Structure formats: C-alpha cells, structure tokens
PDB file of C-alpha atoms in Angstrom:
ATOM      1  CA  UNK A 365       0.000   0.000   0.000  1.00  0.00           C
ATOM      2  CA  UNK A 366       2.885   2.356   0.731  1.00  0.00           C
ATOM      3  CA  UNK A 367       4.177   1.887  -2.834  1.00  0.00           C
ATOM      4  CA  UNK A 368       0.734   2.845  -4.159  1.00  0.00           C
ATOM      5  CA  UNK A 369       0.478   5.778  -1.746  1.00  0.00           C
ATOM      6  CA  UNK A 370      -2.689   4.471  -0.132  1.00  0.00           C
ATOM      7  CA  UNK A 371      -3.663   4.120   3.503  1.00  0.00           C
ATOM      8  CA  UNK A 372      -5.915   1.269   4.677  1.00  0.00           C
ATOM      9  CA  UNK A 373      -8.833   3.704   4.816  1.00  0.00           C
ATOM     10  CA  UNK A 374      -8.152   4.947   1.276  1.00  0.00           C
ATOM     11  CA  UNK A 375      -7.881   1.384  -0.039  1.00  0.00           C
ATOM     12  CA  UNK A 376     -11.151   0.549   1.688  1.00  0.00           C
ATOM     13  CA  UNK A 377     -12.784   3.453  -0.140  1.00  0.00           C
ATOM     14  CA  UNK A 378     -11.460   2.258  -3.499  1.00  0.00           C
ATOM     15  CA  UNK A 379     -12.709  -1.270  -2.911  1.00  0.00           C
ATOM     16  CA  UNK A 380     -16.005  -0.335  -1.297  1.00  0.00           C
ATOM     17  CA  UNK A 381     -15.484  -2.013   2.072  1.00  0.00           C
ATOM     18  CA  UNK A 382     -14.990  -0.680   5.585  1.00  0.00           C
ATOM     19  CA  UNK A 383     -11.631   0.313   6.984  1.00  0.00           C
ATOM     20  CA  UNK A 384     -11.958  -2.431   9.610  1.00  0.00           C
ATOM     21  CA  UNK A 385     -12.305  -4.984   6.820  1.00  0.00           C
ATOM     22  CA  UNK A 386      -9.001  -3.926   5.267  1.00  0.00           C
ATOM     23  CA  UNK A 387      -7.385  -4.016   8.708  1.00  0.00           C
ATOM     24  CA  UNK A 388      -8.557  -7.627   9.088  1.00  0.00           C
ATOM     25  CA  UNK A 389      -7.032  -8.443   5.688  1.00  0.00           C
ATOM     26  CA  UNK A 390      -3.716  -7.062   6.911  1.00  0.00           C
ATOM     27  CA  UNK A 391      -3.755  -8.776  10.306  1.00  0.00           C
ATOM     28  CA  UNK A 392      -5.004 -12.254   9.313  1.00  0.00           C
ATOM     29  CA  UNK A 393      -2.904 -14.144   6.754  1.00  0.00           C
ATOM     30  CA  UNK A 394      -5.539 -16.883   6.518  1.00  0.00           C
ATOM     31  CA  UNK A 395      -8.386 -14.535   5.637  1.00  0.00           C
ATOM     32  CA  UNK A 396      -9.143 -14.529   1.897  1.00  0.00           C
ATOM     33  CA  UNK A 397     -11.478 -11.744   0.662  1.00  0.00           C
ATOM     34  CA  UNK A 398     -14.233 -12.324  -1.846  1.00  0.00           C
ATOM     35  CA  UNK A 399     -12.913 -12.666  -5.408  1.00  0.00           C
ATOM     36  CA  UNK A 400     -14.393  -9.332  -6.506  1.00  0.00           C
ATOM     37  CA  UNK A 401     -12.787  -7.526  -3.551  1.00  0.00           C
ATOM     38  CA  UNK A 402      -9.443  -9.184  -4.270  1.00  0.00           C
ATOM     39  CA  UNK A 403      -9.508  -7.951  -7.870  1.00  0.00           C
ATOM     40  CA  UNK A 404     -10.553  -4.415  -6.895  1.00  0.00           C
ATOM     41  CA  UNK A 405      -7.845  -4.205  -4.231  1.00  0.00           C
ATOM     42  CA  UNK A 406      -5.200  -5.493  -6.635  1.00  0.00           C
ATOM     43  CA  UNK A 407      -6.264  -2.975  -9.277  1.00  0.00           C
ATOM     44  CA  UNK A 408      -6.114  -0.118  -6.766  1.00  0.00           C
ATOM     45  CA  UNK A 409      -2.602  -1.187  -5.698  1.00  0.00           C
ATOM     46  CA  UNK A 410      -1.394  -1.866  -9.238  1.00  0.00           C
ATOM     47  CA  UNK A 411      -0.418  -5.502  -8.598  1.00  0.00           C
ATOM     48  CA  UNK A 412      -1.741  -8.975  -9.419  1.00  0.00           C
ATOM     49  CA  UNK A 413      -4.197 -10.367  -6.883  1.00  0.00           C
ATOM     50  CA  UNK A 414      -2.181 -13.582  -6.631  1.00  0.00           C
ATOM     51  CA  UNK A 415       0.692 -11.554  -5.152  1.00  0.00           C
ATOM     52  CA  UNK A 416      -1.583 -10.367  -2.367  1.00  0.00           C
ATOM     53  CA  UNK A 417      -3.397 -13.639  -1.668  1.00  0.00           C
ATOM     54  CA  UNK A 418      -1.408 -16.595  -3.081  1.00  0.00           C
ATOM     55  CA  UNK A 419      -3.392 -19.003  -0.911  1.00  0.00           C
ATOM     56  CA  UNK A 420      -6.474 -18.273  -3.026  1.00  0.00           C
ATOM     57  CA  UNK A 421      -4.693 -19.822  -6.016  1.00  0.00           C
ATOM     58  CA  UNK A 422      -3.624 -22.884  -4.033  1.00  0.00           C
ATOM     59  CA  UNK A 423      -7.218 -23.397  -2.917  1.00  0.00           C
ATOM     60  CA  UNK A 424      -8.488 -23.309  -6.512  1.00  0.00           C
ATOM     61  CA  UNK A 425      -5.907 -25.649  -8.005  1.00  0.00           C
ATOM     62  CA  UNK A 426      -5.767 -29.106  -6.481  1.00  0.00           C
ATOM     63  CA  UNK A 427      -2.473 -30.382  -5.154  1.00  0.00           C
ATOM     64  CA  UNK A 428      -1.241 -33.732  -3.834  1.00  0.00           C
ATOM     65  CA  UNK A 429      -3.774 -36.595  -3.647  1.00  0.00           C
ATOM     66  CA  UNK A 430      -6.668 -34.203  -4.334  1.00  0.00           C
ATOM     67  CA  UNK A 431      -5.502 -34.013  -7.950  1.00  0.00           C
ATOM     68  CA  UNK A 432      -6.848 -37.542  -8.431  1.00  0.00           C
ATOM     69  CA  UNK A 433     -10.448 -36.484  -7.819  1.00  0.00           C
ATOM     70  CA  UNK A 434     -11.823 -35.476 -11.202  1.00  0.00           C
ATOM     71  CA  UNK A 435     -15.333 -35.001  -9.891  1.00  0.00           C
ATOM     72  CA  UNK A 436     -17.704 -36.356  -7.258  1.00  0.00           C
ATOM     73  CA  UNK A 437     -21.440 -36.970  -7.476  1.00  0.00           C
ATOM     74  CA  UNK A 438     -23.899 -37.311  -4.564  1.00  0.00           C
ATOM     75  CA  UNK A 439     -25.627 -40.105  -6.501  1.00  0.00           C
ATOM     76  CA  UNK A 440     -24.205 -42.580  -8.995  1.00  0.00           C
ATOM     77  CA  UNK A 441     -27.211 -41.870 -11.194  1.00  0.00           C
ATOM     78  CA  UNK A 442     -26.121 -38.201 -11.357  1.00  0.00           C
ATOM     79  CA  UNK A 443     -22.987 -39.167 -13.276  1.00  0.00           C
ATOM     80  CA  UNK A 444     -23.916 -38.873 -16.970  1.00  0.00           C
ATOM     81  CA  UNK A 445     -23.920 -42.121 -18.934  1.00  0.00           C
ATOM     82  CA  UNK A 446     -21.705 -40.313 -21.452  1.00  0.00           C
ATOM     83  CA  UNK A 447     -18.927 -40.201 -18.832  1.00  0.00           C
ATOM     84  CA  UNK A 448     -19.080 -43.986 -18.540  1.00  0.00           C
ATOM     85  CA  UNK A 449     -19.194 -44.332 -22.310  1.00  0.00           C
ATOM     86  CA  UNK A 450     -16.152 -42.117 -22.852  1.00  0.00           C
ATOM     87  CA  UNK A 451     -14.138 -43.949 -20.203  1.00  0.00           C
ATOM     88  CA  UNK A 452     -14.967 -47.309 -21.777  1.00  0.00           C
ATOM     89  CA  UNK A 453     -14.177 -46.020 -25.255  1.00  0.00           C
ATOM     90  CA  UNK A 454     -10.842 -44.479 -24.232  1.00  0.00           C
ATOM     91  CA  UNK A 455      -9.541 -47.520 -22.321  1.00  0.00           C
ATOM     92  CA  UNK A 456      -6.794 -49.355 -24.206  1.00  0.00           C
ATOM     93  CA  UNK A 457      -5.419 -52.049 -21.910  1.00  0.00           C
ATOM     94  CA  UNK A 458      -7.694 -52.639 -18.929  1.00  0.00           C
ATOM     95  CA  UNK A 459     -11.438 -52.589 -18.337  1.00  0.00           C
ATOM     96  CA  UNK A 460     -12.383 -53.950 -14.936  1.00  0.00           C
ATOM     97  CA  UNK A 461     -16.002 -53.861 -13.736  1.00  0.00           C
ATOM     98  CA  UNK A 462     -16.137 -54.788 -10.050  1.00  0.00           C
ATOM     99  CA  UNK A 463     -19.665 -53.838  -9.137  1.00  0.00           C
ATOM    100  CA  UNK A 464     -21.604 -56.485  -7.249  1.00  0.00           C
ATOM    101  CA  UNK A 465     -24.106 -56.982 -10.093  1.00  0.00           C
ATOM    102  CA  UNK A 466     -22.886 -54.644 -12.907  1.00  0.00           C
ATOM    103  CA  UNK A 467     -26.461 -54.831 -14.150  1.00  0.00           C
ATOM    104  CA  UNK A 468     -26.960 -51.119 -14.874  1.00  0.00           C
ATOM    105  CA  UNK A 469     -24.153 -51.097 -17.451  1.00  0.00           C
ATOM    106  CA  UNK A 470     -26.236 -53.063 -19.927  1.00  0.00           C
ATOM    107  CA  UNK A 471     -29.107 -50.602 -19.549  1.00  0.00           C
ATOM    108  CA  UNK A 472     -27.139 -47.383 -19.806  1.00  0.00           C
ATOM    109  CA  UNK A 473     -24.487 -48.206 -22.414  1.00  0.00           C
ATOM    110  CA  UNK A 474     -25.870 -48.739 -25.926  1.00  0.00           C
ATOM    111  CA  UNK A 475     -24.613 -51.892 -27.654  1.00  0.00           C
ATOM    112  CA  UNK A 476     -22.188 -52.639 -24.826  1.00  0.00           C
ATOM    113  CA  UNK A 477     -21.734 -56.245 -25.960  1.00  0.00           C
ATOM    114  CA  UNK A 478     -20.287 -55.198 -29.296  1.00  0.00           C
ATOM    115  CA  UNK A 479     -18.212 -52.464 -27.681  1.00  0.00           C
ATOM    116  CA  UNK A 480     -16.603 -54.986 -25.341  1.00  0.00           C
ATOM    117  CA  UNK A 481     -16.086 -57.426 -28.199  1.00  0.00           C
ATOM    118  CA  UNK A 482     -14.169 -54.773 -30.133  1.00  0.00           C
ATOM    119  CA  UNK A 483     -12.149 -53.934 -27.032  1.00  0.00           C
ATOM    120  CA  UNK A 484     -10.992 -57.516 -26.569  1.00  0.00           C
ATOM    121  CA  UNK A 485     -10.172 -57.815 -30.267  1.00  0.00           C
ATOM    122  CA  UNK A 486      -7.978 -54.715 -29.910  1.00  0.00           C
ATOM    123  CA  UNK A 487      -6.068 -56.356 -27.045  1.00  0.00           C
ATOM    124  CA  UNK A 488      -7.854 -54.797 -24.067  1.00  0.00           C
ATOM    125  CA  UNK A 489      -8.331 -57.062 -21.043  1.00  0.00           C
ATOM    126  CA  UNK A 490     -11.987 -57.043 -19.943  1.00  0.00           C
ATOM    127  CA  UNK A 491     -12.948 -58.398 -16.517  1.00  0.00           C
ATOM    128  CA  UNK A 492     -16.180 -58.631 -14.550  1.00  0.00           C
ATOM    129  CA  UNK A 493     -16.206 -59.365 -10.829  1.00  0.00           C
ATOM    130  CA  UNK A 494     -19.674 -60.145  -9.496  1.00  0.00           C
ATOM    131  CA  UNK A 495     -21.241 -61.379  -6.315  1.00  0.00           C
ATOM    132  CA  UNK A 496     -22.274 -65.023  -6.185  1.00  0.00           C
ATOM    133  CA  UNK A 497     -26.019 -65.032  -6.988  1.00  0.00           C
ATOM    134  CA  UNK A 498     -26.460 -68.014  -4.654  1.00  0.00           C
ATOM    135  CA  UNK A 499     -24.290 -66.629  -1.860  1.00  0.00           C
ATOM    136  CA  UNK A 500     -25.422 -65.799   1.670  1.00  0.00           C
ATOM    137  CA  UNK A 501     -24.424 -62.129   1.395  1.00  0.00           C
ATOM    138  CA  UNK A 502     -26.510 -61.871  -1.782  1.00  0.00           C
ATOM    139  CA  UNK A 503     -29.535 -63.196   0.084  1.00  0.00           C
ATOM    140  CA  UNK A 504     -28.912 -60.795   2.958  1.00  0.00           C
ATOM    141  CA  UNK A 505     -28.604 -57.872   0.558  1.00  0.00           C
ATOM    142  CA  UNK A 506     -31.852 -58.821  -1.167  1.00  0.00           C
ATOM    143  CA  UNK A 507     -33.654 -58.667   2.170  1.00  0.00           C
ATOM    144  CA  UNK A 508     -32.118 -55.258   2.907  1.00  0.00           C
ATOM    145  CA  UNK A 509     -32.941 -53.727  -0.475  1.00  0.00           C
ATOM    146  CA  UNK A 510     -36.381 -55.365  -0.752  1.00  0.00           C
ATOM    147  CA  UNK A 511     -36.858 -54.382  -4.402  1.00  0.00           C
ATOM    148  CA  UNK A 512     -38.626 -56.257  -7.187  1.00  0.00           C
ATOM    149  CA  UNK A 513     -35.499 -56.796  -9.292  1.00  0.00           C
ATOM    150  CA  UNK A 514     -33.444 -58.785  -6.810  1.00  0.00           C
ATOM    151  CA  UNK A 515     -29.667 -58.769  -6.475  1.00  0.00           C
ATOM    152  CA  UNK A 516     -29.349 -62.368  -7.679  1.00  0.00           C
ATOM    153  CA  UNK A 517     -31.522 -61.615 -10.718  1.00  0.00           C
ATOM    154  CA  UNK A 518     -29.358 -58.621 -11.606  1.00  0.00           C
ATOM    155  CA  UNK A 519     -26.206 -60.743 -11.364  1.00  0.00           C
ATOM    156  CA  UNK A 520     -27.752 -63.419 -13.598  1.00  0.00           C
ATOM    157  CA  UNK A 521     -28.690 -60.801 -16.184  1.00  0.00           C
ATOM    158  CA  UNK A 522     -25.035 -59.754 -16.328  1.00  0.00           C
ATOM    159  CA  UNK A 523     -24.031 -63.405 -16.695  1.00  0.00           C
ATOM    160  CA  UNK A 524     -26.497 -63.800 -19.545  1.00  0.00           C
ATOM    161  CA  UNK A 525     -24.954 -60.857 -21.403  1.00  0.00           C
ATOM    162  CA  UNK A 526     -21.415 -62.101 -20.786  1.00  0.00           C
ATOM    163  CA  UNK A 527     -22.272 -65.562 -22.086  1.00  0.00           C
ATOM    164  CA  UNK A 528     -23.542 -63.964 -25.259  1.00  0.00           C
ATOM    165  CA  UNK A 529     -20.034 -62.538 -25.563  1.00  0.00           C
ATOM    166  CA  UNK A 530     -17.971 -65.518 -24.485  1.00  0.00           C
ATOM    167  CA  UNK A 531     -15.995 -67.572 -24.516  1.00  0.00           C
ATOM    168  CA  UNK A 532     -13.756 -64.817 -25.840  1.00  0.00           C
ATOM    169  CA  UNK A 533     -10.034 -64.331 -25.478  1.00  0.00           C
ATOM    170  CA  UNK A 534      -9.440 -61.374 -23.202  1.00  0.00           C
ATOM    171  CA  UNK A 535     -12.825 -61.649 -21.441  1.00  0.00           C
ATOM    172  CA  UNK A 536     -12.865 -62.988 -17.869  1.00  0.00           C
ATOM    173  CA  UNK A 537     -15.472 -63.233 -15.126  1.00  0.00           C
ATOM    174  CA  UNK A 538     -15.349 -64.229 -11.470  1.00  0.00           C
ATOM    175  CA  UNK A 539     -17.554 -64.376  -8.391  1.00  0.00           C
ATOM    176  CA  UNK A 540     -16.044 -62.775  -5.311  1.00  0.00           C
ATOM    177  CA  UNK A 541     -15.071 -65.262  -2.597  1.00  0.00           C
ATOM    178  CA  UNK A 542     -17.593 -65.797   0.224  1.00  0.00           C
ATOM    179  CA  UNK A 543     -15.174 -64.229   2.715  1.00  0.00           C
ATOM    180  CA  UNK A 544     -14.929 -61.123   0.516  1.00  0.00           C
ATOM    181  CA  UNK A 545     -18.587 -60.782  -0.418  1.00  0.00           C
ATOM    182  CA  UNK A 546     -19.456 -58.257   2.289  1.00  0.00           C
ATOM    183  CA  UNK A 547     -16.529 -56.044   1.287  1.00  0.00           C
ATOM    184  CA  UNK A 548     -17.544 -56.388  -2.346  1.00  0.00           C
ATOM    185  CA  UNK A 549     -21.221 -55.545  -1.905  1.00  0.00           C
ATOM    186  CA  UNK A 550     -20.343 -52.393   0.059  1.00  0.00           C
ATOM    187  CA  UNK A 551     -17.931 -50.923  -2.488  1.00  0.00           C
ATOM    188  CA  UNK A 552     -18.012 -50.939  -6.303  1.00  0.00           C
ATOM    189  CA  UNK A 553     -14.868 -50.157  -8.290  1.00  0.00           C
ATOM    190  CA  UNK A 554     -14.959 -49.663 -12.061  1.00  0.00           C
ATOM    191  CA  UNK A 555     -11.534 -49.191 -13.642  1.00  0.00           C
ATOM    192  CA  UNK A 556     -10.653 -47.880 -17.083  1.00  0.00           C
ATOM    193  CA  UNK A 557      -6.860 -47.978 -17.514  1.00  0.00           C
ATOM    194  CA  UNK A 558      -5.728 -45.229 -15.087  1.00  0.00           C
ATOM    195  CA  UNK A 559      -9.186 -43.841 -14.411  1.00  0.00           C
ATOM    196  CA  UNK A 560     -11.837 -45.220 -12.070  1.00  0.00           C
ATOM    197  CA  UNK A 561     -15.408 -44.683 -10.924  1.00  0.00           C
ATOM    198  CA  UNK A 562     -15.907 -45.716  -7.298  1.00  0.00           C
ATOM    199  CA  UNK A 563     -19.201 -46.115  -5.424  1.00  0.00           C
ATOM    200  CA  UNK A 564     -19.340 -46.753  -1.665  1.00  0.00           C
ATOM    201  CA  UNK A 565     -22.788 -48.218  -1.015  1.00  0.00           C
ATOM    202  CA  UNK A 566     -24.713 -46.541   1.767  1.00  0.00           C
ATOM    203  CA  UNK A 567     -26.775 -48.585   4.209  1.00  0.00           C
ATOM    204  CA  UNK A 568     -29.974 -49.774   2.525  1.00  0.00           C
ATOM    205  CA  UNK A 569     -29.526 -47.794  -0.662  1.00  0.00           C
ATOM    206  CA  UNK A 570     -29.139 -49.451  -4.060  1.00  0.00           C
ATOM    207  CA  UNK A 571     -26.153 -48.506  -6.188  1.00  0.00           C
ATOM    208  CA  UNK A 572     -27.678 -45.666  -8.190  1.00  0.00           C
ATOM    209  CA  UNK A 573     -28.659 -43.859  -4.970  1.00  0.00           C
ATOM    210  CA  UNK A 574     -25.143 -44.060  -3.484  1.00  0.00           C
ATOM    211  CA  UNK A 575     -22.387 -41.473  -4.096  1.00  0.00           C
ATOM    212  CA  UNK A 576     -19.744 -41.807  -6.795  1.00  0.00           C
ATOM    213  CA  UNK A 577     -16.194 -40.516  -7.237  1.00  0.00           C
ATOM    214  CA  UNK A 578     -14.450 -40.123 -10.581  1.00  0.00           C
ATOM    215  CA  UNK A 579     -10.716 -40.664 -10.050  1.00  0.00           C
ATOM    216  CA  UNK A 580      -7.655 -40.452 -12.259  1.00  0.00           C
ATOM    217  CA  UNK A 581      -4.451 -42.090 -11.043  1.00  0.00           C
ATOM    218  CA  UNK A 582      -1.499 -39.766 -10.491  1.00  0.00           C
ATOM    219  CA  UNK A 583       1.059 -42.219  -9.098  1.00  0.00           C
ATOM    220  CA  UNK A 584       1.430 -44.747  -6.325  1.00  0.00           C
ATOM    221  CA  UNK A 585      -0.179 -44.336  -2.926  1.00  0.00           C
ATOM    222  CA  UNK A 586      -3.124 -42.183  -3.972  1.00  0.00           C
ATOM    223  CA  UNK A 587      -6.835 -42.927  -3.830  1.00  0.00           C
ATOM    224  CA  UNK A 588      -6.862 -44.508  -7.283  1.00  0.00           C
ATOM    225  CA  UNK A 589      -4.130 -46.950  -6.272  1.00  0.00           C
ATOM    226  CA  UNK A 590      -5.818 -47.851  -3.008  1.00  0.00           C
ATOM    227  CA  UNK A 591      -9.190 -48.588  -4.580  1.00  0.00           C
ATOM    228  CA  UNK A 592      -7.496 -50.376  -7.474  1.00  0.00           C
ATOM    229  CA  UNK A 593      -5.510 -52.570  -5.078  1.00  0.00           C
ATOM    230  CA  UNK A 594      -8.690 -53.390  -3.188  1.00  0.00           C
ATOM    231  CA  UNK A 595     -10.425 -54.514  -6.374  1.00  0.00           C
ATOM    232  CA  UNK A 596      -7.409 -56.575  -7.458  1.00  0.00           C
ATOM    233  CA  UNK A 597      -7.309 -58.311  -4.089  1.00  0.00           C
ATOM    234  CA  UNK A 598     -10.937 -59.354  -4.481  1.00  0.00           C
ATOM    235  CA  UNK A 599     -10.217 -60.563  -7.996  1.00  0.00           C
ATOM    236  CA  UNK A 600      -7.279 -62.721  -6.939  1.00  0.00           C
ATOM    237  CA  UNK A 601      -9.412 -64.601  -4.419  1.00  0.00           C
ATOM    238  CA  UNK A 602     -12.462 -64.813  -6.681  1.00  0.00           C
ATOM    239  CA  UNK A 603     -13.907 -67.952  -8.249  1.00  0.00           C
ATOM    240  CA  UNK A 604     -13.629 -68.136 -12.066  1.00  0.00           C
ATOM    241  CA  UNK A 605     -16.914 -68.253 -13.970  1.00  0.00           C
ATOM    242  CA  UNK A 606     -17.167 -70.311 -17.156  1.00  0.00           C
ATOM    243  CA  UNK A 607     -18.644 -68.279 -20.002  1.00  0.00           C
ATOM    244  CA  UNK A 608     -18.689 -71.034 -22.602  1.00  0.00           C
TER     245      UNK A 608
END
C-alpha cells in the first residue's frame, strides 16, 4: 500500500469495504477476501491479486492426492452415462467392472456387448467381478434392499450378457469369494486404464442412490491406487466363472 500511496482507509474506499475490513485483511494471513474484492484491491494497488493472496490460487488448483479427484457426485445416477461411455471407449489395456451386479451397465451403455467385443479384439483385457447369486451375502442384501429386481436376478442378467459374448479371449469373469462378499457388496470399483469410478454403497440404498467418485491415477499411494488394489485383491481370491 505504501508503494501505491494508499492508507488502509483509502484502499477501503477504493474497494467499497470498511476500513476495519481492510485491517482484518492485513492482520489475518488466513483470511481470503471475496474474489471481486481481491480484484478491486489489486487494481487499486497496481499488482496482481495472486501476489496479495497466493493461498487463493492454491485453494483453486488441487495439489497432492486431491488431484486424483476429477469429480464427485452425490448419486451414482447423477454421473452422466456419457462419462461412462467415454471412459470405456478411451480404455486401451484394462477394463475392470467390479460392481456387485454390474447390471446397470447393460441398460445405460448402448450396444455394450459389441463395444466390449471390439475392445478384446484390440487387445484390451476385460474383466467382470460379481457377487455369487447363490451366496449368503446376496440373500442378505436382497432382504435389505427389498426391491422387485433382486440382487441375484441382476447378477444373472449380467451373466447372460457375458455368455452372449464368451468364450472370448481377453474376457474374464469371477464371483467374489464368500469371505470377501461383504466387502464387495459395500464398495463398487470400475476401472478404465488409469481412471476409475468408485461407489461406496450406503446402508440400505441401491447402487444408483449411493455417491460416486471419478478418479484419475497420479502415481502410487493415492486414492486410485488404493481402490485399485482393493479390487485386485478381491479378484485374486475370486472364483472363475465359465462363459462357454
């Protein structure tokens, strides 16, 4: 302010705030003014606003593990089907669907069978991890959800679609192990190369009513890696399903 020849009161007049407000700006390094006030103050002082409040820039641009969060949705159904479609289309080496039923994919993705066929032909590994339709956790979940289209029915619909595809080189399917079923039913991980869509299932809610995170891996030890490792662990202990 001294370089601009302005006192706190004069700056306050230029910005349109009280003198006490400017005094708070000067005394509290953690206080970030409203964006409009930052720009007006910077213009009055003849400097860039980022010089005055660099923390405002750090808060806008994600750093560290936060960079992996592309977007979050309060409901899985709020994530546009086009996002799923683009992620499937862009994957080159690895498509891994580790929802408990994966049923909704066949409804929301047009001609998914042919899309997956082309993916395998291009050398992409395609895997489906499902819950055992005859398992105890499946029966428990059906009682909790209490909906007409039961969990076991939704799993069998996915199996029906996969058997229309297979046997096919590059296409694999497994049921999660009984000891892992509870962990599987409570968390869905869908991986597309180094991107993922993750849904933690809330209480009695079905998948489309639970929240979803869109992640993009940025190295080891981040959220993408942790969820990916979880899904791989379930896969390793899963029971292979014959698609022929």
